Structure formats: structure tokens, C-alpha cells
GROMACS .gro file of C-alpha atoms in nm:
model
  402
    1MET     CA    1   0.000   0.000   0.000
    2SER     CA    2   0.133   0.343  -0.091
    3THR     CA    3   0.200   0.628   0.151
    4PRO     CA    4  -0.085   0.868   0.232
    5ASP     CA    5  -0.158   1.178   0.026
    6HIS     CA    6   0.055   1.459   0.174
    7SER     CA    7   0.041   1.724  -0.100
    8ARG     CA    8  -0.046   2.067   0.031
    9PHE     CA    9  -0.321   2.077  -0.232
   10SER     CA   10  -0.436   1.717  -0.246
   11ALA     CA   11  -0.660   1.569  -0.511
   12SER     CA   12  -0.873   1.399  -0.247
   13ALA     CA   13  -0.952   1.737  -0.086
   14ALA     CA   14  -0.989   1.933  -0.412
   15ALA     CA   15  -1.360   1.995  -0.357
   16GLN     CA   16  -1.275   2.161  -0.026
   17TRP     CA   17  -0.990   2.392  -0.126
   18LEU     CA   18  -1.142   2.486  -0.462
   19ALA     CA   19  -1.461   2.600  -0.287
   20CYS     CA   20  -1.290   2.740   0.023
   21PRO     CA   21  -0.927   2.842  -0.046
   22ALA     CA   22  -0.895   2.982   0.309
   23SER     CA   23  -0.930   2.631   0.452
   24VAL     CA   24  -0.576   2.535   0.349
   25PRO     CA   25  -0.373   2.795   0.545
   26LEU     CA   26  -0.611   2.768   0.841
   27THR     CA   27  -0.588   2.387   0.870
   28GLU     CA   28  -0.237   2.289   0.758
   29ASN     CA   29  -0.098   2.300   1.114
   30LEU     CA   30  -0.390   2.108   1.266
   31PRO     CA   31  -0.338   1.738   1.350
   32GLU     CA   32  -0.455   1.474   1.105
   33ASP     CA   33  -0.778   1.300   1.200
   34SER     CA   34  -0.855   0.932   1.165
   35SER     CA   35  -1.155   0.705   1.208
   36GLU     CA   36  -1.248   0.340   1.203
   37PHE     CA   37  -1.419   0.397   0.867
   38ALA     CA   38  -1.098   0.541   0.720
   39SER     CA   39  -0.901   0.241   0.850
   40GLU     CA   40  -1.150   0.002   0.693
   41GLY     CA   41  -1.118   0.189   0.363
   42THR     CA   42  -0.738   0.169   0.376
   43ALA     CA   43  -0.756  -0.206   0.434
   44ALA     CA   44  -1.005  -0.252   0.148
   45HIS     CA   45  -0.775  -0.063  -0.090
   46ALA     CA   46  -0.482  -0.280   0.018
   47VAL     CA   47  -0.680  -0.599  -0.048
   48ALA     CA   48  -0.779  -0.474  -0.395
   49GLU     CA   49  -0.417  -0.390  -0.477
   50SER     CA   50  -0.299  -0.733  -0.360
   51CYS     CA   51  -0.567  -0.913  -0.561
   52LEU     CA   52  -0.468  -0.734  -0.882
   53MET     CA   53  -0.096  -0.782  -0.823
   54LEU     CA   54  -0.121  -1.149  -0.719
   55ASP     CA   55  -0.407  -1.249  -0.953
   56SER     CA   56  -0.616  -1.364  -0.658
   57ASP     CA   57  -0.970  -1.303  -0.536
   58ALA     CA   58  -1.074  -1.094  -0.239
   59VAL     CA   59  -1.249  -1.383  -0.062
   60GLU     CA   60  -0.907  -1.539  -0.004
   61PHE     CA   61  -0.829  -1.256   0.238
   62VAL     CA   62  -1.136  -1.309   0.460
   63GLY     CA   63  -1.024  -1.350   0.819
   64HIS     CA   64  -0.675  -1.213   0.750
   65VAL     CA   65  -0.550  -0.893   0.913
   66VAL     CA   66  -0.465  -0.628   0.652
   67GLU     CA   67  -0.352  -0.277   0.749
   68GLY     CA   68  -0.461  -0.350   1.105
   69GLN     CA   69  -0.813  -0.457   1.004
   70THR     CA   70  -0.959  -0.808   0.992
   71VAL     CA   71  -1.103  -0.853   0.644
   72THR     CA   72  -1.472  -0.943   0.658
   73ALA     CA   73  -1.684  -1.123   0.402
   74GLU     CA   74  -1.870  -0.796   0.334
   75THR     CA   75  -1.544  -0.615   0.259
   76ALA     CA   76  -1.427  -0.897   0.032
   77GLU     CA   77  -1.754  -0.894  -0.160
   78ALA     CA   78  -1.728  -0.520  -0.220
   79VAL     CA   79  -1.360  -0.526  -0.315
   80GLN     CA   80  -1.421  -0.808  -0.565
   81VAL     CA   81  -1.656  -0.581  -0.761
   82PHE     CA   82  -1.366  -0.338  -0.811
   83VAL     CA   83  -1.116  -0.615  -0.891
   84ASP     CA   84  -1.347  -0.767  -1.153
   85LEU     CA   85  -1.407  -0.425  -1.307
   86VAL     CA   86  -1.035  -0.354  -1.345
   87ARG     CA   87  -0.980  -0.695  -1.503
   88GLU     CA   88  -1.265  -0.637  -1.749
   89ILE     CA   89  -1.117  -0.303  -1.858
   90MET     CA   90  -0.772  -0.459  -1.890
   91ALA     CA   91  -0.917  -0.722  -2.124
   92GLU     CA   92  -1.065  -0.462  -2.361
   93ASN     CA   93  -0.730  -0.390  -2.528
   94SER     CA   94  -0.435  -0.624  -2.574
   95ASP     CA   95  -0.182  -0.350  -2.494
   96SER     CA   96  -0.350  -0.239  -2.170
   97VAL     CA   97  -0.108  -0.131  -1.899
   98LEU     CA   98  -0.222  -0.122  -1.537
   99SER     CA   99  -0.087   0.113  -1.269
  100LEU     CA  100  -0.191   0.063  -0.905
  101GLU     CA  101  -0.177   0.310  -0.617
  102ARG     CA  102   0.033   0.547  -0.827
  103ARG     CA  103   0.155   0.853  -0.640
  104ILE     CA  104   0.192   1.165  -0.858
  105GLU     CA  105   0.264   1.527  -0.769
  106THR     CA  106   0.347   1.851  -0.947
  107ASP     CA  107   0.417   2.214  -0.858
  108GLU     CA  108   0.338   2.361  -1.200
  109TYR     CA  109   0.016   2.521  -1.069
  110GLY     CA  110   0.190   2.731  -0.805
  111ASP     CA  111   0.230   2.484  -0.518
  112THR     CA  112   0.241   2.109  -0.455
  113PHE     CA  113  -0.068   1.950  -0.607
  114GLY     CA  114  -0.101   1.574  -0.621
  115GLY     CA  115  -0.255   1.251  -0.508
  116THR     CA  116  -0.252   0.873  -0.519
  117VAL     CA  117  -0.457   0.712  -0.797
  118ASP     CA  118  -0.616   0.378  -0.709
  119ALA     CA  119  -0.590   0.233  -1.058
  120THR     CA  120  -0.518   0.354  -1.410
  121VAL     CA  121  -0.552   0.148  -1.728
  122VAL     CA  122  -0.385   0.291  -2.040
  123SER     CA  123  -0.404   0.167  -2.397
  124GLU     CA  124  -0.172   0.347  -2.637
  125ALA     CA  125  -0.335   0.179  -2.936
  126ALA     CA  126  -0.680   0.304  -2.835
  127LYS     CA  127  -0.539   0.634  -2.706
  128ARG     CA  128  -0.750   0.580  -2.398
  129ARG     CA  129  -0.683   0.633  -2.028
  130THR     CA  130  -0.924   0.495  -1.768
  131VAL     CA  131  -0.889   0.632  -1.416
  132LEU     CA  132  -1.059   0.425  -1.146
  133ASP     CA  133  -1.133   0.520  -0.788
  134TYR     CA  134  -1.262   0.273  -0.530
  135LYS     CA  135  -1.493   0.406  -0.259
  136HIS     CA  136  -1.556   0.177   0.038
  137GLY     CA  137  -1.802   0.410   0.209
  138VAL     CA  138  -2.171   0.338   0.262
  139GLY     CA  139  -2.330   0.661   0.379
  140ILE     CA  140  -2.265   0.903   0.095
  141ALA     CA  141  -2.277   0.788  -0.265
  142VAL     CA  142  -2.025   0.986  -0.472
  143ASP     CA  143  -2.106   1.122  -0.819
  144VAL     CA  144  -1.850   1.075  -1.094
  145GLU     CA  145  -1.948   1.356  -1.331
  146GLU     CA  146  -1.748   1.672  -1.255
  147ASN     CA  147  -1.593   1.497  -0.955
  148THR     CA  148  -1.298   1.721  -0.862
  149GLN     CA  149  -1.093   1.438  -0.711
  150LEU     CA  150  -1.107   1.231  -1.029
  151LEU     CA  151  -1.064   1.535  -1.252
  152SER     CA  152  -0.747   1.603  -1.052
  153TYR     CA  153  -0.626   1.250  -1.122
  154GLY     CA  154  -0.706   1.294  -1.489
  155LEU     CA  155  -0.522   1.625  -1.500
  156LEU     CA  156  -0.219   1.478  -1.323
  157THR     CA  157  -0.189   1.165  -1.539
  158ALA     CA  158  -0.337   1.230  -1.885
  159GLU     CA  159  -0.121   1.260  -2.195
  160PRO     CA  160  -0.210   1.483  -2.495
  161GLY     CA  161  -0.452   1.321  -2.737
  162GLU     CA  162  -0.591   1.066  -2.492
  163THR     CA  163  -0.957   1.007  -2.424
  164VAL     CA  164  -0.996   1.008  -2.047
  165GLU     CA  165  -1.268   0.807  -1.874
  166LEU     CA  166  -1.327   0.847  -1.502
  167ILE     CA  167  -1.486   0.565  -1.302
  168ILE     CA  168  -1.606   0.549  -0.943
  169CYS     CA  169  -1.671   0.202  -0.801
  170GLN     CA  170  -1.869   0.214  -0.476
  171PRO     CA  171  -2.029  -0.127  -0.417
  172ARG     CA  172  -2.155  -0.061  -0.064
  173GLY     CA  173  -2.326   0.274  -0.122
  174PHE     CA  174  -2.656   0.307  -0.309
  175HIS     CA  175  -2.663   0.537  -0.609
  176PRO     CA  176  -2.939   0.562  -0.870
  177ASP     CA  177  -2.678   0.509  -1.143
  178GLY     CA  178  -2.553   0.187  -0.986
  179SER     CA  179  -2.238   0.096  -0.795
  180ILE     CA  180  -2.016   0.164  -1.098
  181ARG     CA  181  -2.040   0.517  -1.240
  182ARG     CA  182  -1.852   0.618  -1.555
  183TRP     CA  183  -1.791   0.953  -1.719
  184THR     CA  184  -1.588   1.032  -2.029
  185VAL     CA  185  -1.429   1.373  -1.979
  186PRO     CA  186  -1.535   1.615  -2.256
  187GLU     CA  187  -1.269   1.762  -2.481
  188ASN     CA  188  -1.095   2.066  -2.325
  189ARG     CA  189  -1.253   1.999  -1.983
  190LEU     CA  190  -0.916   1.913  -1.828
  191ALA     CA  191  -0.771   2.239  -1.964
  192LEU     CA  192  -1.054   2.434  -1.800
  193PHE     CA  193  -1.007   2.240  -1.479
  194ALA     CA  194  -0.635   2.321  -1.484
  195GLU     CA  195  -0.731   2.689  -1.467
  196GLN     CA  196  -0.965   2.617  -1.175
  197VAL     CA  197  -0.680   2.446  -0.993
  198ARG     CA  198  -0.440   2.729  -1.066
  199ASN     CA  199  -0.690   2.992  -0.948
  200GLY     CA  200  -0.771   2.796  -0.631
  201ILE     CA  201  -0.406   2.751  -0.540
  202THR     CA  202  -0.332   3.118  -0.613
  203ALA     CA  203  -0.621   3.238  -0.396
  204SER     CA  204  -0.516   3.011  -0.112
  205SER     CA  205  -0.150   3.113  -0.139
  206ASP     CA  206  -0.248   3.482  -0.129
  207LEU     CA  207  -0.441   3.424   0.194
  208ALA     CA  208  -0.151   3.227   0.340
  209ALA     CA  209   0.079   3.518   0.258
  210LYS     CA  210  -0.146   3.749   0.461
  211LEU     CA  211  -0.108   3.524   0.763
  212ALA     CA  212   0.267   3.505   0.711
  213SER     CA  213   0.286   3.885   0.705
  214GLY     CA  214   0.137   3.907   1.052
  215GLU     CA  215  -0.238   3.920   0.995
  216THR     CA  216  -0.441   3.717   1.244
  217PRO     CA  217  -0.661   3.422   1.138
  218ASP     CA  218  -0.980   3.615   1.219
  219THR     CA  219  -0.911   3.837   0.918
  220LEU     CA  220  -0.986   3.537   0.694
  221ILE     CA  221  -1.328   3.464   0.842
  222ASP     CA  222  -1.512   3.631   0.555
  223GLU     CA  223  -1.321   3.409   0.311
  224LEU     CA  224  -1.455   3.084   0.463
  225LYS     CA  225  -1.728   2.915   0.257
  226THR     CA  226  -1.963   2.647   0.391
  227GLY     CA  227  -2.118   2.358   0.199
  228SER     CA  228  -2.096   1.985   0.136
  229HIS     CA  229  -1.721   2.027   0.075
  230CYS     CA  230  -1.674   2.085   0.450
  231ARG     CA  231  -1.733   1.719   0.538
  232PHE     CA  232  -1.369   1.623   0.591
  233CYS     CA  233  -1.228   1.966   0.678
  234LYS     CA  234  -1.011   1.962   0.990
  235LEU     CA  235  -1.160   2.299   1.091
  236LEU     CA  236  -1.522   2.181   1.070
  237ALA     CA  237  -1.586   2.164   1.447
  238THR     CA  238  -1.467   2.520   1.520
  239CYS     CA  239  -1.510   2.693   1.183
  240PRO     CA  240  -1.653   3.045   1.239
  241ALA     CA  241  -1.859   3.023   0.920
  242GLN     CA  242  -2.014   2.692   1.034
  243LEU     CA  243  -2.090   2.837   1.377
  244ALA     CA  244  -2.251   3.143   1.217
  245ARG     CA  245  -2.471   2.924   1.000
  246ALA     CA  246  -2.574   2.711   1.299
  247LYS     CA  247  -2.669   3.024   1.493
  248HIS     CA  248  -2.873   3.151   1.199
  249ALA     CA  249  -3.060   2.820   1.178
  250ARG     CA  250  -3.149   2.852   1.549
  251THR     CA  251  -3.255   3.217   1.538
  252VAL     CA  252  -3.486   3.217   1.236
  253ASP     CA  253  -3.806   3.415   1.288
  254TYR     CA  254  -4.115   3.241   1.416
  255VAL     CA  255  -4.248   3.008   1.151
  256PRO     CA  256  -4.628   2.971   1.142
  257PRO     CA  257  -4.755   2.613   1.121
  258GLY     CA  258  -4.775   2.504   0.760
  259ASN     CA  259  -4.497   2.731   0.631
  260MET     CA  260  -4.326   2.450   0.443
  261ALA     CA  261  -4.078   2.676   0.262
  262ALA     CA  262  -3.921   2.792   0.590
  263VAL     CA  263  -3.901   2.435   0.720
  264LEU     CA  264  -3.739   2.310   0.399
  265GLU     CA  265  -3.480   2.590   0.404
  266VAL     CA  266  -3.329   2.434   0.716
  267PHE     CA  267  -3.415   2.071   0.631
  268GLU     CA  268  -3.225   2.081   0.303
  269GLN     CA  269  -2.909   2.169   0.495
  270ARG     CA  270  -2.951   1.871   0.729
  271ALA     CA  271  -2.650   1.675   0.597
  272GLU     CA  272  -2.410   1.964   0.655
  273ILE     CA  273  -2.569   2.044   0.993
  274LYS     CA  274  -2.534   1.682   1.109
  275GLN     CA  275  -2.171   1.675   0.997
  276HIS     CA  276  -2.098   1.994   1.188
  277LEU     CA  277  -2.266   1.870   1.507
  278ALA     CA  278  -2.082   1.537   1.488
  279ALA     CA  279  -1.749   1.714   1.439
  280MET     CA  280  -1.819   1.948   1.734
  281GLU     CA  281  -1.911   1.657   1.960
  282LYS     CA  282  -1.596   1.467   1.863
  283HIS     CA  283  -1.380   1.775   1.917
  284LEU     CA  284  -1.526   1.853   2.261
  285TYR     CA  285  -1.513   1.489   2.372
  286GLY     CA  286  -1.148   1.471   2.271
  287LEU     CA  287  -1.079   1.788   2.465
  288ALA     CA  288  -1.251   1.657   2.780
  289SER     CA  289  -1.105   1.306   2.761
  290GLY     CA  290  -0.760   1.460   2.726
  291GLY     CA  291  -0.797   1.647   3.055
  292GLY     CA  292  -0.923   1.973   2.913
  293VAL     CA  293  -1.216   2.176   3.041
  294VAL     CA  294  -1.544   2.207   2.852
  295PRO     CA  295  -1.744   2.477   3.038
  296GLY     CA  296  -2.081   2.351   3.159
  297HIS     CA  297  -2.003   1.988   3.075
  298LYS     CA  298  -1.829   1.687   3.233
  299LEU     CA  299  -1.729   1.331   3.149
  300VAL     CA  300  -1.929   1.054   3.318
  301ALA     CA  301  -1.903   0.676   3.310
  302ALA     CA  302  -2.090   0.514   3.025
  303THR     CA  303  -2.393   0.298   3.094
  304ALA     CA  304  -2.283  -0.063   3.145
  305ARG     CA  305  -2.305  -0.275   2.831
  306ASN     CA  306  -2.412  -0.638   2.807
  307ARG     CA  307  -2.211  -0.886   3.009
  308ALA     CA  308  -1.893  -1.022   2.847
  309TRP     CA  309  -1.664  -1.315   2.927
  310LEU     CA  310  -1.354  -1.222   3.126
  311ASP     CA  311  -1.123  -1.470   2.947
  312ASP     CA  312  -1.079  -1.576   2.584
  313GLU     CA  313  -1.297  -1.851   2.436
  314ALA     CA  314  -1.053  -2.135   2.501
  315GLU     CA  315  -1.013  -2.059   2.873
  316THR     CA  316  -1.385  -1.994   2.918
  317MET     CA  317  -1.471  -2.327   2.751
  318ARG     CA  318  -1.216  -2.509   2.968
  319ARG     CA  319  -1.386  -2.388   3.283
  320LEU     CA  320  -1.737  -2.451   3.148
  321ARG     CA  321  -1.643  -2.812   3.064
  322SER     CA  322  -1.529  -2.861   3.422
  323TRP     CA  323  -1.884  -2.772   3.523
  324GLY     CA  324  -2.040  -3.016   3.278
  325VAL     CA  325  -2.116  -2.775   2.992
  326GLY     CA  326  -2.012  -2.899   2.646
  327LYS     CA  327  -1.926  -2.692   2.339
  328ARG     CA  328  -2.257  -2.778   2.172
  329ASP     CA  329  -2.443  -2.630   2.470
  330ALA     CA  330  -2.222  -2.320   2.488
  331THR     CA  331  -2.197  -2.220   2.122
  332GLU     CA  332  -2.431  -2.160   1.829
  333PRO     CA  333  -2.352  -2.256   1.467
  334LYS     CA  334  -2.399  -1.973   1.218
  335LEU     CA  335  -2.457  -1.986   0.843
  336LYS     CA  336  -2.175  -1.822   0.650
  337SER     CA  337  -2.245  -1.516   0.438
  338PRO     CA  338  -2.293  -1.553   0.058
  339ALA     CA  339  -1.951  -1.391   0.001
  340ALA     CA  340  -1.775  -1.636   0.234
  341MET     CA  341  -1.967  -1.930   0.087
  342GLU     CA  342  -1.839  -1.847  -0.262
  343LYS     CA  343  -1.494  -1.952  -0.145
  344LEU     CA  344  -1.622  -2.312  -0.135
  345CYS     CA  345  -1.698  -2.302  -0.509
  346LYS     CA  346  -1.332  -2.384  -0.574
  347VAL     CA  347  -1.348  -2.710  -0.376
  348LYS     CA  348  -1.713  -2.817  -0.417
  349PRO     CA  349  -1.774  -2.913  -0.783
  350LYS     CA  350  -2.154  -2.897  -0.753
  351LEU     CA  351  -2.146  -2.553  -0.591
  352THR     CA  352  -2.132  -2.265  -0.840
  353THR     CA  353  -2.178  -1.890  -0.808
  354GLU     CA  354  -2.483  -1.922  -1.033
  355ARG     CA  355  -2.646  -2.171  -0.798
  356LEU     CA  356  -2.556  -1.963  -0.496
  357SER     CA  357  -2.717  -1.658  -0.658
  358MET     CA  358  -3.051  -1.839  -0.638
  359LEU     CA  359  -3.021  -1.848  -0.259
  360TRP     CA  360  -2.948  -1.487  -0.171
  361HIS     CA  361  -3.092  -1.140  -0.223
  362LYS     CA  362  -3.024  -0.786  -0.107
  363PRO     CA  363  -3.306  -0.680   0.129
  364ALA     CA  364  -3.463  -0.342   0.066
  365GLY     CA  365  -3.355  -0.072   0.309
  366GLN     CA  366  -3.557   0.188   0.499
  367PRO     CA  367  -3.728   0.441   0.267
  368GLN     CA  368  -3.544   0.773   0.240
  369LEU     CA  369  -3.664   1.127   0.183
  370VAL     CA  370  -3.450   1.271  -0.097
  371PRO     CA  371  -3.462   1.569  -0.337
  372GLU     CA  372  -3.677   1.536  -0.650
  373SER     CA  373  -3.357   1.546  -0.859
  374ASP     CA  374  -3.267   1.198  -0.726
  375GLY     CA  375  -3.291   0.943  -1.007
  376ARG     CA  376  -3.476   0.678  -0.808
  377PRO     CA  377  -3.852   0.634  -0.871
  378ALA     CA  378  -4.081   0.770  -0.601
  379LEU     CA  379  -4.258   0.521  -0.377
  380ILE     CA  380  -4.634   0.511  -0.393
  381VAL     CA  381  -4.747   0.540  -0.032
  382SER     CA  382  -5.108   0.464   0.057
  383THR     CA  383  -5.292   0.703   0.287
  384PRO     CA  384  -5.555   0.612   0.551
  385GLU     CA  385  -5.817   0.743   0.306
  386ASP     CA  386  -5.691   0.498   0.041
  387ASP     CA  387  -5.711   0.210   0.288
  388PHE     CA  388  -6.065   0.311   0.388
  389SER     CA  389  -6.164   0.336   0.020
  390ASP     CA  390  -6.040  -0.020  -0.040
  391VAL     CA  391  -6.250  -0.144   0.251
  392ALA     CA  392  -6.555   0.044   0.124
  393GLU     CA  393  -6.514  -0.102  -0.227
  394ALA     CA  394  -6.481  -0.452  -0.088
  395SER     CA  395  -6.793  -0.401   0.121
  396ALA     CA  396  -6.987  -0.281  -0.184
  397VAL     CA  397  -6.883  -0.590  -0.379
  398ASP     CA  398  -6.998  -0.814  -0.091
  399ASP     CA  399  -7.336  -0.638  -0.092
  400LEU     CA  400  -7.378  -0.705  -0.464
  401LEU     CA  401  -7.291  -1.071  -0.428
  402SER     CA  402  -7.511  -1.130  -0.123
   0.00000   0.00000   0.00000
């Protein structure tokens, strides 16, 4: 697995610094954040890279520890979608060349701009470059069209005369366009994006120069811009612009019942508001748990969880056996997941992926309230009046038949 992206202007954060150039000088000295989700994503990328380098399948890594994470059947199933996709693209042209986890950086736009590309497939004969990005996340499905991270990768890697296709593979997150989204970059789009990058870096560098000359950070407050790009910003919890927006949402004028427009004005910002609240809670908890003071708040012991065995399974079983309890009484067998079961296809001649596919499905999730622009069809929800009408019609039919 390659080293993390350390460019001052990173491709993975392009949406943030292009929309809010002030975020770079105000966050570059803040500590890096990490999460369990990020660690899972790192492990998934490492499994994908190993599969493509070793010509293996992801299910072979189930149960193994990769990048500090135990690979689950769910992770293997998702990673295999990406591995199969890369192999399919490789097979399209006989001269295809694959690059994995390629780190690339340049300073031609005014400062260090770069990133690590998950996978690139190039065919000189077809004059085609395919840039692939694997997303392991579930919560937010990422669009491919005009995606600044992938446009950055295209800008950093493309050669003159090539057709550039950008692909996002996100097997675990629902998107109306499917788990694999593709976009062929229009002619001259990368040239226009290069100017966006140059302008963003210039604006950010100018603001950094103000700080270097002695101006205080509060002079940049008016330059901060809020939006969906703030999600992974290190300043999110304490950003003055975010705090101002939160205060505005709390102090809106009285809204009469039924004023849907006023309700929707706040509701449509719910994703950004939730992100801000979560970041604030994490920041304040970290401060308190590190011995700091959070005025008006204190740390308390968590509510006790369910009981757990003191020793590992082997020692616990040894003692249970001495009291007449066998393994069959103490444990429960569990059916393996479809992804884990597919591993048996290699050793069970009668078991095939086609036959297995007849035994599993993907259950429908909880309905979601989304904007009308979402590509999914709207659910038809019956009202109490509809239900009453059905009963009335059935009663009328019974009267006719009686």
C-alpha cells in the first residue's frame, strides 16, 4: 500500500480547497484526524491492490489482518466488484497497462498539487486512459461527473490526445446510477479544470501570505465558505462560518404552522448540519477526555453494556467443561455469508456462483426522503383514506354478491 496523500493541495480534498481556499492555510498546522471507517477503507484498498498484483480473489483474504483490520466477508464482496471491473477493462485492449496506487505530484500550478490514484488502465493503441477510484463508504454515494478528485487525477496523469474516462466504483453505497459510475471527460474539460486548480491555489497562497505577514486568522473569516465540501475539513468543528450558519438556523423568525418553505430551508441543509454537530461533539469529547475543560459539561461513566466473558474462548470453555457444559451447549452454529460461501466453489464441484445466486438477495432498506432530482422512482405510499376506500369497495362488492 502506498504512503498517504501529503500534498499541500491534495486531489482527495480538491472539492474543499477549490470552494474554500482559506481552509488550506487555516488547517495545515492542525493534526490529522482518523476514524475506524478510514481504516476500513485503507484495508479494502490494500486488499484490492494485492488481488490485482497477485491475480487472486478478495475472498481469499477473509479473516486475515490487513492494514490493522480483519477482512470481513462484506469487505471482500465489495472489493471483488472493483477487482473484476479492473480486469474487465484490462481485457478490452491487448496492450492495456495497469498502474496501481500510483503517487503523482506537481508544482506547475503554483504549489504542490497531487494525489494517489487507485488504478489507471492505459491503452496506447486506443489512445484511452481509464482512471478508477474505489470508494468503500456506505453513507454518501459519490457522483462521478465533474468529480474534482477524479478530474485532478485525470489532470495529473493524462497525456495529450488521450480520451480520459473516469470511473467510481462504490459497491456498498446506493446510487441511482448503480455501484459503478462512468464519465468520459469532454474535450478541453481538463484544460478548463487546470485553470480552476491554478486559481484555487493562487487564492489560497495569497491568503496564506497574509497570515505570514502578521495578519491574524480572524481576518480570513469572511473568506470561509460552507457547503458539502466541509465534510472532511479539519476545521469543521470550530469553523466560524459553520458556527454562524448554525446560529442563523437557530434564530430564524417564528415560523407559522404550515410554512413549508421555511421548514425546507433548514431541512435541506440537514446533511451539513449533522456533519458539523458530529465534528463538534468529537472535538469537545477529545478535549474533555484529554484532561481539558469544557465549560458547563463533564465526562461521566458510560452505561454498562451487556455482560462479556472475562477470558478468551478457550479458557472460558475449559472452565465450562469442568462444570459439565459442552461446546454444543455453549456455542451456536452460524450460516456463513454468501460472500464467504463463494470460497467453497473452488473445492465443491456442484457448488457454483450461479447456484448460490438463487439463494441470496439484497433486502430493501428503509425508505429515504431525498430531493426530487434523485434518479430513483418515487414510492407510492397509501394514505388512511386509500385504505378506507379499499375497505368500502370490498364491502360494496360483498353487498352485490349477497
